[in-house]
Coordinates of C-alpha atoms in Angstrom, one line a residue:
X253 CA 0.0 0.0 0.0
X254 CA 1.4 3.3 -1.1
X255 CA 0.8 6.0 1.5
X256 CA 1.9 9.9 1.3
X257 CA 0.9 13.1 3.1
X258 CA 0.7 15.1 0.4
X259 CA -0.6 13.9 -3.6
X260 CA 0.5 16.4 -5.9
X261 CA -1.7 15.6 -9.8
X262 CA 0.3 17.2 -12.3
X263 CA 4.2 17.0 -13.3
X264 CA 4.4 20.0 -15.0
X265 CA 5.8 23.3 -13.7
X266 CA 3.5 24.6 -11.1
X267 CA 2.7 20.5 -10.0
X268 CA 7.0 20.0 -9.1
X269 CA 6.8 23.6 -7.9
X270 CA 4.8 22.6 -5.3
X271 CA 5.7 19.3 -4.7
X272 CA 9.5 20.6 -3.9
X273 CA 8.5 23.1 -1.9
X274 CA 6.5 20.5 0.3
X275 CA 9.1 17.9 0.2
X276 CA 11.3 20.7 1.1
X277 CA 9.0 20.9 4.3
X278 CA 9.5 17.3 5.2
X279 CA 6.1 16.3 4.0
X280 CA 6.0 12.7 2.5
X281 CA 5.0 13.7 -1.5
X282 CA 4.3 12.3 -4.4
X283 CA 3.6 13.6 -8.1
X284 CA 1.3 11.4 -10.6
X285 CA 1.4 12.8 -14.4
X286 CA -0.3 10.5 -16.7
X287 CA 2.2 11.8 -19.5
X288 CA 6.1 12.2 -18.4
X289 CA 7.7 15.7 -16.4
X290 CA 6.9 18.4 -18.5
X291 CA 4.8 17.1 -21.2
X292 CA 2.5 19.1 -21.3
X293 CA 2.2 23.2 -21.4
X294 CA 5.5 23.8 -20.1
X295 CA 7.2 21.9 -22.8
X296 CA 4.7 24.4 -25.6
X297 CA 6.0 27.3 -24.3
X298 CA 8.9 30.2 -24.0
X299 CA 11.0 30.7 -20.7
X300 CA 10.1 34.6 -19.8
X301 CA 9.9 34.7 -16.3
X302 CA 7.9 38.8 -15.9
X303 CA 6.7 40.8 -13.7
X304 CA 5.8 43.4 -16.8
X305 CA 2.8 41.5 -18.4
X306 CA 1.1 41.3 -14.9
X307 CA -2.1 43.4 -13.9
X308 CA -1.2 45.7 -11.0
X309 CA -2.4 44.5 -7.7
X310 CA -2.1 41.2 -7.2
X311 CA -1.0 40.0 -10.0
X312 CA 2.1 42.2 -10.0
X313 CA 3.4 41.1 -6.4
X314 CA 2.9 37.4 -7.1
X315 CA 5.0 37.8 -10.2
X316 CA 7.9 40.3 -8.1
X317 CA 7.7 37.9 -5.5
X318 CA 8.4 35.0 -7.9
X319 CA 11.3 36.1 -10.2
X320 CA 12.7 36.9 -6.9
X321 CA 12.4 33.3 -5.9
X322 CA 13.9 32.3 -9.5
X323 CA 17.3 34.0 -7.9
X324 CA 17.1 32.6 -5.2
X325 CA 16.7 29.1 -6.6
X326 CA 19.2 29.6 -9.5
X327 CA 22.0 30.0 -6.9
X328 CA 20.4 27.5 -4.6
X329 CA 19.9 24.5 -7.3
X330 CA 22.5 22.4 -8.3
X331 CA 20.6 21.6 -11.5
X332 CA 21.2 24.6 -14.3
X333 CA 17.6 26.3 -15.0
X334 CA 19.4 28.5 -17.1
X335 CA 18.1 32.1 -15.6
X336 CA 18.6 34.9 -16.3
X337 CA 18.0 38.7 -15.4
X338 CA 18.0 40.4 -18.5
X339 CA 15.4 43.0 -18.1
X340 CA 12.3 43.4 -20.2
X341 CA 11.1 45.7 -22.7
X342 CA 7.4 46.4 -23.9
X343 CA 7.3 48.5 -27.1
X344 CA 4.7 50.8 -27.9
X345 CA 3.1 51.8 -31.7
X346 CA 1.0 54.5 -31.3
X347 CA 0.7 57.5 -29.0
X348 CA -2.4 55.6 -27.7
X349 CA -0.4 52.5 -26.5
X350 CA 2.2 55.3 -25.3
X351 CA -0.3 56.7 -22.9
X352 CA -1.5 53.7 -21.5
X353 CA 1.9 52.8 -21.4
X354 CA 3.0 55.1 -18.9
X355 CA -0.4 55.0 -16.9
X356 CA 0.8 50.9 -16.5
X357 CA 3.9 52.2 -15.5
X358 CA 2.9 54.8 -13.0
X359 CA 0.5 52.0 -11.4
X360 CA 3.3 49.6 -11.0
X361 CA 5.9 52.0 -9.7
X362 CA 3.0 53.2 -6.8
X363 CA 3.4 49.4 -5.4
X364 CA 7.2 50.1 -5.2
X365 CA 8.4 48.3 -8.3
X366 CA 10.7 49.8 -10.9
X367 CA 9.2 50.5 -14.7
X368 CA 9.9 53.5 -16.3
X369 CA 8.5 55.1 -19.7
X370 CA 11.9 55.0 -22.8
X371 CA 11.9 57.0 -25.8
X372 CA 12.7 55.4 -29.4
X373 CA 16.3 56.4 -29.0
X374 CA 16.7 54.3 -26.0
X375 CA 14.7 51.2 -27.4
X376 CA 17.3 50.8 -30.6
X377 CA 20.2 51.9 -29.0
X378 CA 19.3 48.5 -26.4
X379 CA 17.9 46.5 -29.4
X380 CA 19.6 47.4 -32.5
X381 CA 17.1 45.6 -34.8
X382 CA 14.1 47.3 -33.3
X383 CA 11.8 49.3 -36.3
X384 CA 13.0 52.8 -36.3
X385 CA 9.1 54.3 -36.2
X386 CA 8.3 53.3 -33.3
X387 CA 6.6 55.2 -30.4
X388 CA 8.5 54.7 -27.4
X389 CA 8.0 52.1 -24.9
X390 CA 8.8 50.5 -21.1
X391 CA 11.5 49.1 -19.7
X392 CA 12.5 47.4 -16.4
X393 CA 15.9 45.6 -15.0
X394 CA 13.2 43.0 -13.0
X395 CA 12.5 40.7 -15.8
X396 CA 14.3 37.5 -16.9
X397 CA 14.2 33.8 -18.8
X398 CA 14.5 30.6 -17.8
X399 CA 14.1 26.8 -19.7
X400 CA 11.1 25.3 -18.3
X401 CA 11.7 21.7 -19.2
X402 CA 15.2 22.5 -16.7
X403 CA 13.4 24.7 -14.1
X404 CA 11.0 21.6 -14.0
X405 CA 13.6 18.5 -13.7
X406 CA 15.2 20.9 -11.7
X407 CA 12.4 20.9 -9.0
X408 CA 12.0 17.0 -9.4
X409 CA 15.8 16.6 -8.6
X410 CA 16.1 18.9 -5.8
X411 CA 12.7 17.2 -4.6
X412 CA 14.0 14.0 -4.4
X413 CA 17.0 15.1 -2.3
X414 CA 14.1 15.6 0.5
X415 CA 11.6 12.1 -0.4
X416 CA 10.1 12.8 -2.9
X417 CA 8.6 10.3 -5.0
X418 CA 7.7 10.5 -9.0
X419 CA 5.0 8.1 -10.6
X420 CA 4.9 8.9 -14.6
X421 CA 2.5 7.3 -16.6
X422 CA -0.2 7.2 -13.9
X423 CA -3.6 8.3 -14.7
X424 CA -5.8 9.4 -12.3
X425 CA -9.5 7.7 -12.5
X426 CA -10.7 9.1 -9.5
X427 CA -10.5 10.4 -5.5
X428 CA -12.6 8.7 -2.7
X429 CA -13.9 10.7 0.0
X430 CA -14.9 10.1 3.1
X431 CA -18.5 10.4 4.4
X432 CA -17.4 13.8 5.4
X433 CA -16.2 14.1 2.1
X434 CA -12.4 14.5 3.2
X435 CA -10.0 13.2 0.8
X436 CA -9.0 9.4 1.7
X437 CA -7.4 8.0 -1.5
X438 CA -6.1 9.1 -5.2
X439 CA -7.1 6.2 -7.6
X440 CA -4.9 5.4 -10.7
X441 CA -4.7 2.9 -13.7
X442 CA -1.9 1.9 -11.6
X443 CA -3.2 1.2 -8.1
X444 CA -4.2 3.3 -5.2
X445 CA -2.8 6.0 -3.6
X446 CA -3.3 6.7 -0.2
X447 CA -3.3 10.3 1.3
X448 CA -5.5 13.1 3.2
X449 CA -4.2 15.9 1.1
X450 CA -4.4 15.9 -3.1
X451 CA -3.1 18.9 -5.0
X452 CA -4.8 19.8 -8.5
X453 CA -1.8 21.2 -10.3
X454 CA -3.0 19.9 -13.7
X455 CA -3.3 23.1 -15.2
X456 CA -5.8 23.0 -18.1
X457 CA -7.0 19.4 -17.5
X458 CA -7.5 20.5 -13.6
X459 CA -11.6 20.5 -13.9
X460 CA -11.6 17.1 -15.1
X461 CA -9.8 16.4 -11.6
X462 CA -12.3 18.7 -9.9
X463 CA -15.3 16.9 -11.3
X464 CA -13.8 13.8 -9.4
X465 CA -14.5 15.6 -6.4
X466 CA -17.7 17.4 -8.0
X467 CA -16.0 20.7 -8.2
X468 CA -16.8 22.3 -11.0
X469 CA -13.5 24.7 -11.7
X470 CA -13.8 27.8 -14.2
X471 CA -10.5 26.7 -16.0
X472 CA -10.5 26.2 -19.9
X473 CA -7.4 26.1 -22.6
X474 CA -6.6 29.0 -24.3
X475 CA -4.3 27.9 -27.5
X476 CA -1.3 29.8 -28.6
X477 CA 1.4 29.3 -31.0
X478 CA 5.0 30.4 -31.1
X479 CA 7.5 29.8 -34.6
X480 CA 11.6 29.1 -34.2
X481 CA 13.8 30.6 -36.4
X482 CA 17.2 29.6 -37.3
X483 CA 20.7 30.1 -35.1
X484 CA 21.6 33.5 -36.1
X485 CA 23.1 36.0 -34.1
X486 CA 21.5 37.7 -31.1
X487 CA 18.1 39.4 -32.5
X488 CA 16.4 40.3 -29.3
X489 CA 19.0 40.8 -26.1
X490 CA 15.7 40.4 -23.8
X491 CA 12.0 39.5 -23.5
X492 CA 10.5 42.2 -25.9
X493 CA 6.7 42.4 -26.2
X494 CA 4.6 44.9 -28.0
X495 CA 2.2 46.9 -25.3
X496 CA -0.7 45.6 -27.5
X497 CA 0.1 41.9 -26.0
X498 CA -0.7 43.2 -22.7
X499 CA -3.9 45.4 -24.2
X500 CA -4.9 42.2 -25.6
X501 CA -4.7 40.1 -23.0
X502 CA -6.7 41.9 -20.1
X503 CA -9.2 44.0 -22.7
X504 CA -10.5 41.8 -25.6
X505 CA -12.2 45.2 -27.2
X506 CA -8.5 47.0 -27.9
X507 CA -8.2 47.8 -31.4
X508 CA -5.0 47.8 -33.3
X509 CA -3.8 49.9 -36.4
X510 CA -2.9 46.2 -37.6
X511 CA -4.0 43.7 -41.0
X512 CA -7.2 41.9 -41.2
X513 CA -5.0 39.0 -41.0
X514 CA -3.5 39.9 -37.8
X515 CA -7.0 41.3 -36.2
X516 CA -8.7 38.0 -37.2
X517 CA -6.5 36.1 -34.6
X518 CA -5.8 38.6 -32.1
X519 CA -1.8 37.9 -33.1
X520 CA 0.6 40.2 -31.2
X521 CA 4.6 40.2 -31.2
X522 CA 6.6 38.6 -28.1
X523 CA 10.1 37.6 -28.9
X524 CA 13.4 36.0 -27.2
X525 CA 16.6 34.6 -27.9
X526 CA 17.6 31.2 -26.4
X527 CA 21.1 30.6 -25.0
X528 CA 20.8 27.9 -28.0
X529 CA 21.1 31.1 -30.8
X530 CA 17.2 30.2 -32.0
X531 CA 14.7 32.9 -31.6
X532 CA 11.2 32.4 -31.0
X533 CA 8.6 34.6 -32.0
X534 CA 4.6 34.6 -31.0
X535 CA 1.9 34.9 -30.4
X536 CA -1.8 34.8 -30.1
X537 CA -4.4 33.8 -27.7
X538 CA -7.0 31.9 -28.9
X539 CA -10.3 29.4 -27.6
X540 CA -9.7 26.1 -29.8
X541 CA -10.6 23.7 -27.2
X542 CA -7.4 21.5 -26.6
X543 CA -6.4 21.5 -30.1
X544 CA -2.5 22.1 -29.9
X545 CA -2.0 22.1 -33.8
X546 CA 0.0 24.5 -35.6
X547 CA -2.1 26.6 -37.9
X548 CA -0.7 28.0 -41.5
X549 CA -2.7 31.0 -41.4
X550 CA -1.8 31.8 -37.6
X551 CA 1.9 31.7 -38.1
X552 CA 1.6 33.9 -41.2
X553 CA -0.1 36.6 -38.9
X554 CA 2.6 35.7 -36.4
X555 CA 5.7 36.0 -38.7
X556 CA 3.7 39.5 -40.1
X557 CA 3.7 41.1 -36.9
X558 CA 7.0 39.9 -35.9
X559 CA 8.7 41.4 -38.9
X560 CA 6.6 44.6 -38.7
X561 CA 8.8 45.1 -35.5
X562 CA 11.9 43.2 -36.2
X563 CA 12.4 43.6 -39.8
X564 CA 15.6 41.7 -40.2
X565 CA 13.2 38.4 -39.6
X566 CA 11.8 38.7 -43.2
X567 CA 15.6 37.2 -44.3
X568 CA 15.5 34.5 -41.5
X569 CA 14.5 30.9 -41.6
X570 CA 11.7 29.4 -39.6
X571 CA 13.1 25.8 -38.7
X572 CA 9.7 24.8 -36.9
X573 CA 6.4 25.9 -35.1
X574 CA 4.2 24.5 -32.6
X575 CA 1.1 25.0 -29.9
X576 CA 0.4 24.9 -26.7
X577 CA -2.5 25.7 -24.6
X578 CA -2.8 28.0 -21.7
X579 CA -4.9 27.2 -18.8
X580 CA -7.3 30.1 -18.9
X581 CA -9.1 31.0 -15.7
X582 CA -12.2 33.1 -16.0
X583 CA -11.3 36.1 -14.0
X584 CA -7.4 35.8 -15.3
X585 CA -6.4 35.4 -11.9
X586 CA -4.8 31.7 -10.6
X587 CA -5.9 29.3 -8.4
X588 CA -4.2 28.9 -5.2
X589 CA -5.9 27.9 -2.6
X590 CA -7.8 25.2 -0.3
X591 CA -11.2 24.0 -0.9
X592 CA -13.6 24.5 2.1
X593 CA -16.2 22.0 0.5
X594 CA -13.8 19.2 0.3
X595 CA -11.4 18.7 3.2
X596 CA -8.1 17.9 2.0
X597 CA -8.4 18.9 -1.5
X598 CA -6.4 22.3 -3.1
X599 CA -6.0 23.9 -6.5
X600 CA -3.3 25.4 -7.9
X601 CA -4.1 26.0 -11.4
X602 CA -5.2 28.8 -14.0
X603 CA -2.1 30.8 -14.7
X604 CA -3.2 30.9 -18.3
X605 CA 0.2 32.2 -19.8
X606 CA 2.4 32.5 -16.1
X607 CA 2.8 29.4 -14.9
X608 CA 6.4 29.4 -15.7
X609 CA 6.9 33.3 -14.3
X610 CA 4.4 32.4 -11.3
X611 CA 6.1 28.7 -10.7
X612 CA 8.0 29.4 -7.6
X613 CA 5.6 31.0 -5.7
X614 CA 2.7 28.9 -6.3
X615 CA 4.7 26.2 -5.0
X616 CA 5.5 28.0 -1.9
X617 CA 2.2 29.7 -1.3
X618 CA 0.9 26.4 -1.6
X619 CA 2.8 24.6 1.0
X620 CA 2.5 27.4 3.2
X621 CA -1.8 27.1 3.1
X622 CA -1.2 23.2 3.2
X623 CA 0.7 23.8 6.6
X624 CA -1.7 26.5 7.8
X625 CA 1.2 28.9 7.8
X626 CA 0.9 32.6 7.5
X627 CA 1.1 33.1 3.7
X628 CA 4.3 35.0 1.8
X629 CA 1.8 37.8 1.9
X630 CA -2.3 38.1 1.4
X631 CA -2.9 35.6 -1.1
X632 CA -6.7 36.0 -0.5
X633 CA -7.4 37.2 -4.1
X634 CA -6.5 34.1 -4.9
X635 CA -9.1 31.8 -3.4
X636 CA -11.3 29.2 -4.1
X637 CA -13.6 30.8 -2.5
X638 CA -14.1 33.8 -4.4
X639 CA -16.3 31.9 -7.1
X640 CA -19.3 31.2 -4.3
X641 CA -21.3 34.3 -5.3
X642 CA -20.4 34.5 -9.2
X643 CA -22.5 34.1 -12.2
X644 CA -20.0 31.9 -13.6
X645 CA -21.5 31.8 -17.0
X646 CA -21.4 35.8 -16.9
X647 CA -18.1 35.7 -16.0
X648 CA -17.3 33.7 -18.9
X649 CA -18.9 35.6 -21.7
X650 CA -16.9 38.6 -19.9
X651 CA -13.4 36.5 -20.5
X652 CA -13.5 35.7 -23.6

């Protein structure tokens, strides 16, 4: 009979996240991924690790609190997870993305954190192959990159050091409950699992694990798709992301002076370049189910917009593309919290494009609530509990 304190469902970023940080804690843990370590979104993905693309609030001082923990870890680790502080840099269009711009930037730097407004001078003299007509844009030194798949083994290896267990290729059928409907048991295609604490960290599949427990959780995928170019030299020296990206992604109404083409599928520019010499260019953010195919017409919008800003690219090679899907949740806030209804049983899920930037806090806010601890700081915003008195199908229509 296998028996654990804490079941963590999920081996990808935020799942081995958590399960270090609870390991860590000398909790007996164990992950279950039906697939293998990082299968899933965090191998569909890119490696910025921001505070920039956050809304301020919460949302900014998860993210601070976060890439501060990437520091810490990348010096603490004895794995390589490849960070790196490199800053970040949104670039602005028009004078209307200018003056929302700095408005962003004023509201970030009232909760203490550094962002300050550049001019086009600035921008290409950091980013030589930036377009010359550019507006301006924003800048901070916070910022930086990891690899996932790394930060993810990373977190395994480091785990194990402190007991923890890994099960691959164990799919979870469902969790028995008590007649107080406390967790007892995780069930698998590979035998039961004993425990009277399960964490959801399954990201975009976590309400098919909440219906186990008849939860029903306002999580669904939200596709995007990125496109690798050839090893060239050094395009983009940091994360660079038009301001639109972050328009887009909190206010579906934002209009763009942009193509039909690049309207249709809500396409805007974010760009890096790996240790490896590749860059990779995206994106978009689009309902398609959990459809992870590459689509022809997509990537044309994508490679548009990318050259629009970067117009060297037009001469470069694409060597692949690929999709992933996001774990969207309704109110774009994560999941990270315990579930009053159901004794024993938390969610952390429904960082829709930051799980890898919000990875090491998660992990640690998580084993904090799991020990009843005082939390890295009011994670309240966060809660389960905040979808009691929501019109959930309201809320929907209002996300997408």
């Amino acid at each position: 009979m296998k028996s654990y304190d804490v079941i963590v469902i999920g081996g990808g970023i935020i799942g081995t996240s958590t399960a270090y940080q609870l390991a860590k804690k000398g909790y007996s843990v164990a992950i279950l991924e039906q697939n293998d370590i990082a299968s899933g979104t965090a191998s569909h993905t890119d490696g910025a690790t921001l505070i920039s693309d956050k809304q301020p609030g919460i949302d900014v001082l998860q993210g601070y609190h976060s890439v501060e923990l990437y520091r810490k870890l990348a010096k603490e680790f004895s794995h390589d997870i490849e960070f790196e502080s490199c800053g970040f840099m949104y670039v602005c269009e028009t004078d209307e993305e200018m003056a929302a711009a700095a408005d962003y930037a004023a509201k970030v730097r009232s909760q203490g954190f550094e962002m300050r407004v550049i001019d086009p001078k600035e921008m290409c003299e950091r980013e030589k192959y930036l377009a010359k007509d550019l507006k301006g844009g924003l800048w901070t030194e916070s910022d930086g990159l990891v690899n996932p798949y790394k930060v993810c083994f990373a977190f395994v290896e480091e785990g194990k050091k402190y007991g923890l267990d890994v099960y691959t290729h164990h799919e979870v059928t469902g969790i028995k409950l008590d007649a107080k409907k406390q967790v007892e048991a995780v069930e698998t295609d590979r035998g039961t699992f004993y425990t009277n604490k399960v964490v959801n960290a399954c990201g975009v599949w976590a309400p098919f694990i909440g219906k186990m427990v008849g939860l029903n959780i306002p999580i669904e995928p939200r596709k995007g798709m990125l496109l690798v170019t050839e090893k060239a030299e050094t395009i983009a020296h940091t994360e660079i992301l038009e301001f639109g990206y972050w328009l887009a992604k909190f206010f579906s109404g934002f209009k763009r002076p942009v193509s039909e083409l690049v309207e249709k599928h809500n396409v805007c520019l974010n760009i890096e370049t790996t240790h490896s010499g590749n860059t990779i260019v995206g994106g978009c953010r689009l309902f398609r189910g959990y459809d992870t195919k590459s689509e022809y017409e997509i990537m044309q919008a994508i490679a548009e917009r990318a050259i629009r800003f970067f117009p060297i690219l037009k001469d470069m090679n694409c060597i692949r593309t690929f999709g992933g899907i996001r774990p969207f949740c309704l109110d774009h806030l994560p999941i990270v919290s315990a579930v009053e209804e159901v004794p024993g049983f938390y969610i952390a899920a429904g960082h829709e494009g930051d799980g890898i930037a919000l990875a090491p806090i998660t992990g640690l806010l998580m084993s904090q609530i799991i020990s009843e601890e005082k939390t890295e700081f009011d994670a309240s915003e966060l809660s389960w509990s905040r979808f009691k008195n929501m019109d959930l199908a309201k809320l929907a229509a209002h996300g997408n």
